[in-house]
mmCIF file of C-alpha atoms in Angstrom:
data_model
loop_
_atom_site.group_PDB
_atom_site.id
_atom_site.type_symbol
_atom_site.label_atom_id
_atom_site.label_comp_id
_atom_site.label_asym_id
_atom_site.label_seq_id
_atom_site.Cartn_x
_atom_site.Cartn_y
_atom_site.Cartn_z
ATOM 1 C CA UNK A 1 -15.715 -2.064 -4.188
ATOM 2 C CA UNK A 2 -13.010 0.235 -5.749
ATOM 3 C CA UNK A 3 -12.144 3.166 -3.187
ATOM 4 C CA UNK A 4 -11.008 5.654 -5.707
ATOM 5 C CA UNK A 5 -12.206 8.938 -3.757
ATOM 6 C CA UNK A 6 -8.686 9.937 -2.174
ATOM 7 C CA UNK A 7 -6.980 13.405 -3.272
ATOM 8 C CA UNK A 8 -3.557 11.689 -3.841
ATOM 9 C CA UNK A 9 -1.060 14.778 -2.547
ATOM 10 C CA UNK A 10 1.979 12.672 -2.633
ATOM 11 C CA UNK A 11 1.480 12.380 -6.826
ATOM 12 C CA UNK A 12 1.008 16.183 -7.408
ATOM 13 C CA UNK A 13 0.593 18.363 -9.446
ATOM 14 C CA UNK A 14 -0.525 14.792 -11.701
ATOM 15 C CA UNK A 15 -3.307 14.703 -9.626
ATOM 16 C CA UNK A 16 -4.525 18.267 -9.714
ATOM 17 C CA UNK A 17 -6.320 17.402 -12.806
ATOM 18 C CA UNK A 18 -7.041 13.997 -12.644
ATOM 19 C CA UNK A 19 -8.151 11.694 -10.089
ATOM 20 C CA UNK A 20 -5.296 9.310 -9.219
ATOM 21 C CA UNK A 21 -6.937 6.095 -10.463
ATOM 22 C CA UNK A 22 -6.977 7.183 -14.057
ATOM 23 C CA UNK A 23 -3.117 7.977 -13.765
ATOM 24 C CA UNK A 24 -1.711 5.574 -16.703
ATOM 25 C CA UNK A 25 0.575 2.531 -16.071
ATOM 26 C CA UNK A 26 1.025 0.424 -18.943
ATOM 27 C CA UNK A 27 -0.685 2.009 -21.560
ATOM 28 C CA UNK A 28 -4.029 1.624 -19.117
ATOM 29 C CA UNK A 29 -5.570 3.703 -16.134
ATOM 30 C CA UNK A 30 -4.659 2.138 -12.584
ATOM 31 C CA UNK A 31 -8.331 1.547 -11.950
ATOM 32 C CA UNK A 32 -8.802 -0.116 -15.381
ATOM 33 C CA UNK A 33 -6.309 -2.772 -14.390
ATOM 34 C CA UNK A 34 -8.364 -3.726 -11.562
ATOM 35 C CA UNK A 35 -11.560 -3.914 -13.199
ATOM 36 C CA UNK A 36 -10.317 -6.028 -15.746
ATOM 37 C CA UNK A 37 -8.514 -8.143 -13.203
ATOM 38 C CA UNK A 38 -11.816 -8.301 -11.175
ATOM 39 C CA UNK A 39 -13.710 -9.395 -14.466
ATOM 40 C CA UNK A 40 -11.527 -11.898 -15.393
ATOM 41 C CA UNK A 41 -12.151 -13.559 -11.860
ATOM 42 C CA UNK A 42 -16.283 -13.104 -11.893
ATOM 43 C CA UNK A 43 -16.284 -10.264 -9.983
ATOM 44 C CA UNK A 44 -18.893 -8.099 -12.176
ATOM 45 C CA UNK A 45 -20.822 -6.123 -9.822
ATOM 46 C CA UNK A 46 -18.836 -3.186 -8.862
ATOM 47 C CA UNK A 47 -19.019 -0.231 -6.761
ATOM 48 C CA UNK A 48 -16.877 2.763 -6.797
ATOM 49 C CA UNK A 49 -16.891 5.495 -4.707
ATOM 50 C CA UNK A 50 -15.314 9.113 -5.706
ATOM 51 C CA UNK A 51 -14.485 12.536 -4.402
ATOM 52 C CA UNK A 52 -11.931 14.523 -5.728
ATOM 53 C CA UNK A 53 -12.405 15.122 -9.669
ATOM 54 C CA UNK A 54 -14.968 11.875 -9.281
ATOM 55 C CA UNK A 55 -16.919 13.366 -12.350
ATOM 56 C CA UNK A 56 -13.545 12.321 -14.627
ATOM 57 C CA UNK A 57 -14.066 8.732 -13.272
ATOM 58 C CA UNK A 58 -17.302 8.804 -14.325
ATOM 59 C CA UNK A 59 -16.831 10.102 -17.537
ATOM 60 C CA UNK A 60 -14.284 7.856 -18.451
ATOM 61 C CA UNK A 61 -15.746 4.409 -17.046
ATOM 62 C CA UNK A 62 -19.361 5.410 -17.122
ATOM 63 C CA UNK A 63 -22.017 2.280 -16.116
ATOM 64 C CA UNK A 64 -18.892 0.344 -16.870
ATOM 65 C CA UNK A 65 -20.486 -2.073 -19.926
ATOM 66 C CA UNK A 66 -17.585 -1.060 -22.219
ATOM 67 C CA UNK A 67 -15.465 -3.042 -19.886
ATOM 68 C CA UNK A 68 -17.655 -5.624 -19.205
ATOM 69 C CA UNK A 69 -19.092 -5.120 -15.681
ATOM 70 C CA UNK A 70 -21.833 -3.054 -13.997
ATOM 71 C CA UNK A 71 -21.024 0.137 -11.784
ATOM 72 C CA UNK A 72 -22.336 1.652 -9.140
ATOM 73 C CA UNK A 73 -21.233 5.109 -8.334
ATOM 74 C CA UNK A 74 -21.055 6.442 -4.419
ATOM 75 C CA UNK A 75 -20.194 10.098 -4.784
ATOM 76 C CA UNK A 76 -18.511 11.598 -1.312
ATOM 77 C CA UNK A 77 -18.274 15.289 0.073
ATOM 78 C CA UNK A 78 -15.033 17.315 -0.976
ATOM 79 C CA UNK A 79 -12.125 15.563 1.160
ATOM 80 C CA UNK A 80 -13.410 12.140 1.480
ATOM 81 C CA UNK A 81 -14.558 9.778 4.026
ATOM 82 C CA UNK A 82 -11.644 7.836 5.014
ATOM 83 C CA UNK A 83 -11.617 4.111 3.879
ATOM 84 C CA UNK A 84 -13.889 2.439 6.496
ATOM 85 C CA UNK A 85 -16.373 5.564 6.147
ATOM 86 C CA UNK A 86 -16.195 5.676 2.375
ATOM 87 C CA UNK A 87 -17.151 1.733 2.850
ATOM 88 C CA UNK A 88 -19.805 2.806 5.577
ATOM 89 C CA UNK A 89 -21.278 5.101 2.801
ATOM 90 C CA UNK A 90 -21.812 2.706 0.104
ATOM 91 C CA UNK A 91 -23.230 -0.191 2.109
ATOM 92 C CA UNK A 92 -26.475 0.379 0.591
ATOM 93 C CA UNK A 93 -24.584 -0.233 -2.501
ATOM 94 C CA UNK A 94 -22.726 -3.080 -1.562
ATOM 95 C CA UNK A 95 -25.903 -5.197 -0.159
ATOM 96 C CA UNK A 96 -25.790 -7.679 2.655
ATOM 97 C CA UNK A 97 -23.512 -10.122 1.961
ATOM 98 C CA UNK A 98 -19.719 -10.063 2.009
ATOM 99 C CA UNK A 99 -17.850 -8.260 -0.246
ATOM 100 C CA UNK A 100 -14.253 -7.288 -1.803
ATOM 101 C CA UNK A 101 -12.270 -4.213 -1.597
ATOM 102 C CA UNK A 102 -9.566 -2.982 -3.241
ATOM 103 C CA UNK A 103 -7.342 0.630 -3.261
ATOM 104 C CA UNK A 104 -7.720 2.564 -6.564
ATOM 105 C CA UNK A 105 -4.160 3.270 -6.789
ATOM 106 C CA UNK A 106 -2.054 0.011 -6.223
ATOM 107 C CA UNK A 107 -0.726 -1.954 -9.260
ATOM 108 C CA UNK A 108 -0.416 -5.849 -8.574
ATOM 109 C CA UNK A 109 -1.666 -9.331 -10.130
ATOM 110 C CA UNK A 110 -2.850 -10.317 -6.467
ATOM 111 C CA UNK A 111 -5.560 -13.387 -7.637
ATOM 112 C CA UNK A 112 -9.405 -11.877 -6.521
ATOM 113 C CA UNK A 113 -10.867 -15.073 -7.410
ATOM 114 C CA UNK A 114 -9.245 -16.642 -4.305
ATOM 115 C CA UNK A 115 -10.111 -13.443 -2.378
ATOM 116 C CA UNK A 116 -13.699 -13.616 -3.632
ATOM 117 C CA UNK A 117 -13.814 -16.892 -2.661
ATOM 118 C CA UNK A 118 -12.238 -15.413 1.370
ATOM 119 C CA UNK A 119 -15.134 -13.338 1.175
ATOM 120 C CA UNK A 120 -17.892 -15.780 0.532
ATOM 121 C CA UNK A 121 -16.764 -17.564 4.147
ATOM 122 C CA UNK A 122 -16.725 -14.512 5.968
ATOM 123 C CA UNK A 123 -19.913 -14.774 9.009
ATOM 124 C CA UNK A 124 -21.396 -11.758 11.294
ATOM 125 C CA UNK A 125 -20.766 -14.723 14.122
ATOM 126 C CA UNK A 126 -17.347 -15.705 12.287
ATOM 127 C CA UNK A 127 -14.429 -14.172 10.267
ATOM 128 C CA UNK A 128 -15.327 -11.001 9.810
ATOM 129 C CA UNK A 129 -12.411 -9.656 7.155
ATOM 130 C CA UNK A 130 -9.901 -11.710 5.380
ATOM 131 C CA UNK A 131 -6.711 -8.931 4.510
ATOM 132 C CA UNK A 132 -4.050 -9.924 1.844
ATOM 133 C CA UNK A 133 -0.772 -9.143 2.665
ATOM 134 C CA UNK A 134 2.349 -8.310 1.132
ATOM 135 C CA UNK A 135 6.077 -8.316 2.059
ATOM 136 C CA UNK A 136 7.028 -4.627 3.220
ATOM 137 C CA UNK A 137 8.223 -2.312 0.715
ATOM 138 C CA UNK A 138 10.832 0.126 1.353
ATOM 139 C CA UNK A 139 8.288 3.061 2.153
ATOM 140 C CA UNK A 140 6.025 0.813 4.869
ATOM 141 C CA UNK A 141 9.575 -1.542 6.129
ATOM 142 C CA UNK A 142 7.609 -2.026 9.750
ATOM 143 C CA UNK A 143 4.482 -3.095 7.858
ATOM 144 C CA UNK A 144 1.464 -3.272 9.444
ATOM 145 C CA UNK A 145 0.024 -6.378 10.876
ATOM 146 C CA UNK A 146 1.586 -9.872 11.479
ATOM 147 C CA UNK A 147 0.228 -13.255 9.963
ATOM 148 C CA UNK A 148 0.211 -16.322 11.780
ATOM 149 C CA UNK A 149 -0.915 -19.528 10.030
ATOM 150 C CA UNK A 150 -4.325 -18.090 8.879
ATOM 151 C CA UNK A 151 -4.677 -15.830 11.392
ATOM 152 C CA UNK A 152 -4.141 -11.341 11.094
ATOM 153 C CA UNK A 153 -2.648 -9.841 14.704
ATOM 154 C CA UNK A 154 -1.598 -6.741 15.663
ATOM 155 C CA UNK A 155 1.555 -7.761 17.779
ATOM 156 C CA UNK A 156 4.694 -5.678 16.964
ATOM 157 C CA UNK A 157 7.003 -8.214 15.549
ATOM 158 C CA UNK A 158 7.246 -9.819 12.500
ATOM 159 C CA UNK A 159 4.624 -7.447 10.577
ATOM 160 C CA UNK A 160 4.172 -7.596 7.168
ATOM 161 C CA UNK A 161 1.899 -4.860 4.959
ATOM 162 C CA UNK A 162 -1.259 -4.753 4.353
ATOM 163 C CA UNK A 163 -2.273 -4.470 0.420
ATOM 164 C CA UNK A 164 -5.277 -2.463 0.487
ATOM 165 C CA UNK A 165 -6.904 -5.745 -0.773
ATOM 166 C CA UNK A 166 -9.627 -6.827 1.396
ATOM 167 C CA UNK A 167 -12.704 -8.735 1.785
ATOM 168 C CA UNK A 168 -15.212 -7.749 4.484
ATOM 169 C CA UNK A 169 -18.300 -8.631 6.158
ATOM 170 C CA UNK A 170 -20.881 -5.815 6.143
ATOM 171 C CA UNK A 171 -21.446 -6.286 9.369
ATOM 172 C CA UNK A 172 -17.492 -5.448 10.260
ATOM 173 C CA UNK A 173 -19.030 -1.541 9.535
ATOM 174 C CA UNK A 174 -22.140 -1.541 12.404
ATOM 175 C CA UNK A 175 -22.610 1.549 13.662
ATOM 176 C CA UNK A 176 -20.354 4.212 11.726
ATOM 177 C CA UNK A 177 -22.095 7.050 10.607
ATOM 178 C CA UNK A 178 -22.495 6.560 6.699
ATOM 179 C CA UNK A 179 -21.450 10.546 6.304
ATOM 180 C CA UNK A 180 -18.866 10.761 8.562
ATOM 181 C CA UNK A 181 -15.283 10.096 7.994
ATOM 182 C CA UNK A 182 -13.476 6.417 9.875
ATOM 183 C CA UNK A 183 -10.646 4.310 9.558
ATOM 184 C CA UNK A 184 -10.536 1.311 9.033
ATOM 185 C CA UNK A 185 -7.557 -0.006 10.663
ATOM 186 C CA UNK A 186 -9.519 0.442 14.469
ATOM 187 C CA UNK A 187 -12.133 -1.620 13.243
ATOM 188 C CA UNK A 188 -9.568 -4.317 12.219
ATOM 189 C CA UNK A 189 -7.562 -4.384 15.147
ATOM 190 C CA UNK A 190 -10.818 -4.646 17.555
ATOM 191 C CA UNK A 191 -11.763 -7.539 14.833
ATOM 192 C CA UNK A 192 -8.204 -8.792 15.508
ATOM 193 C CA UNK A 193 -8.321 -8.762 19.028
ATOM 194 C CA UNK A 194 -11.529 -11.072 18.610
ATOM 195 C CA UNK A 195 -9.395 -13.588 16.426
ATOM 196 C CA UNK A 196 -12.197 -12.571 13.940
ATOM 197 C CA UNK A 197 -9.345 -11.954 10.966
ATOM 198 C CA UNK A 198 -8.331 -14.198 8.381
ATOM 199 C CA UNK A 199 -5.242 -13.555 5.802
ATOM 200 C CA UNK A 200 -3.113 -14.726 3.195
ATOM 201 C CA UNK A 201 0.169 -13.967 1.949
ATOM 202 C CA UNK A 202 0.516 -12.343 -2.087
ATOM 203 C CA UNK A 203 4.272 -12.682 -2.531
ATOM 204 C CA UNK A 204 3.761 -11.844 -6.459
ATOM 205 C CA UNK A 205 3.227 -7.838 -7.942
ATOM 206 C CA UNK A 206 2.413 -5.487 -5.629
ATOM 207 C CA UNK A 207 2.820 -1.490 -5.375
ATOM 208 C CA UNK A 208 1.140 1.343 -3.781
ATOM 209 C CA UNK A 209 0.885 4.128 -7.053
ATOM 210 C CA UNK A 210 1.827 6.572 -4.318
ATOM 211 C CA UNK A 211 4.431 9.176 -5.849
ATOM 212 C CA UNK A 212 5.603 10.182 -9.305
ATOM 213 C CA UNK A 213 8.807 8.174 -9.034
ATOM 214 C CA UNK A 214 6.860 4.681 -7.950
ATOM 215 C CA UNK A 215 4.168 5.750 -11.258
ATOM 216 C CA UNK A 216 7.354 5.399 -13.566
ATOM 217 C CA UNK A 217 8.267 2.236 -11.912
ATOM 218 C CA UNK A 218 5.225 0.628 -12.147
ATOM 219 C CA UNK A 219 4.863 1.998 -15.653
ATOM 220 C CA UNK A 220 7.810 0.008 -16.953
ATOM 221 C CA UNK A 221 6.633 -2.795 -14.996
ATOM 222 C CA UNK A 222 3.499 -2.666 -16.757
ATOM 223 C CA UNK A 223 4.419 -2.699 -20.179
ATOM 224 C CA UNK A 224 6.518 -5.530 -19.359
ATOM 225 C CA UNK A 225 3.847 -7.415 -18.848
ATOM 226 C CA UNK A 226 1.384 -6.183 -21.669
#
């Protein structure tokens, strides 16, 4: 799954007329990078959902054949439903067995095959999410959660950020109303406190699209690398 439904108010007025997955880095739209990515490592199957401008994505991916996968579309209310709701609200989408997630408007060359591969070990009695996690950029420098070994905690030293690159049991989302909005970091920390998630460290590309000025960045990262 591709969560590509958020308004993006950091990266106006860009995103007044376009949805912030189909901003450009590279010559390519954001999203495009991560369906190609996703391709390249068997991951064919795709859902995406959408809010805000969502008929743009549409029109420019469509069922997604041009690029070589299949789409699924889950359209959301005006405002969005949060990550762990927008997730809640595709599950009939997304079937019963694990699955991977990734945010619509990062940049990185994190590998999904290995993450696809996190998700296929993921149990409702077992692991229940596998995060990747990245060093902490300037804008996030107390990061998020902390990795030990294998394991994802929520203790307050040593943290390190969480990508927005995730695999997920289904089962991790029991319970939330499919139409209302949730987090998803409550769910992971109860998860956590369960010693229920798994993790890995992606020390290679990473960066949250967030505002004009990191766009630009990324952009001449990008082309760098064709």
């Amino acid at each position: 799954m591709i969560l590509a439904a958020g308004r993006g108010e950091r990266m106006r007025p860009l995103t007044d007329h376009l949805p912030k997955p189909l901003l450009e880095v590279g010559g390519r739209p954001l999203i495009v990078w991560h369906i190609e990515a996703l391709r390249a490592a068997g991951v064919t199957d795709l859902v995406i959902n959408h809010a805000h401008l969502g008929h743009k994505l549409l029109e420019a991916l469509g069922d997604g054949r041009a690029l070589g996968v299949r789409i699924a579309w889950s359209a959301e209310p005006e405002g969005a439903l949060e990550t762990a709701g927008g997730i809640a609200h595709a599950r009939p989408l997304l079937g019963d067995a694990p699955f991977v997630v990734v945010n619509g408007d990062i940049w990185c060359d994190a590998d999904f095959a290995a993450i696809a591969q996190a998700a296929s070990a993921l149990q409702a009695d077992g692991d229940l999410a596998h995060l990747l996690l990245v060093p902490n950029p300037a804008h996030n420098a107390n990061g998020d959660f902390v990795l030990r070994d294998d394991r994802v905690g929520d203790e307050s030293e040593g943290r390190l950020t969480f990508s927005g690159i995730g695999a997920y049991h289904p089962s991790l989302f029991d319970g939330l109303d499919p139409d209302a909005p949730a987090k998803l970091a409550p769910l992971l920390r109860a998860a956590m406190r369960e010693g229920r998630v798994g993790g890995t460290l992606h020390r290679g590309h990473w960066h949250d699209v967030g505002t004009p000025q990191r766009l630009a960045e990324v952009d001449a990262l990008a082309r760098k690398k064709g």
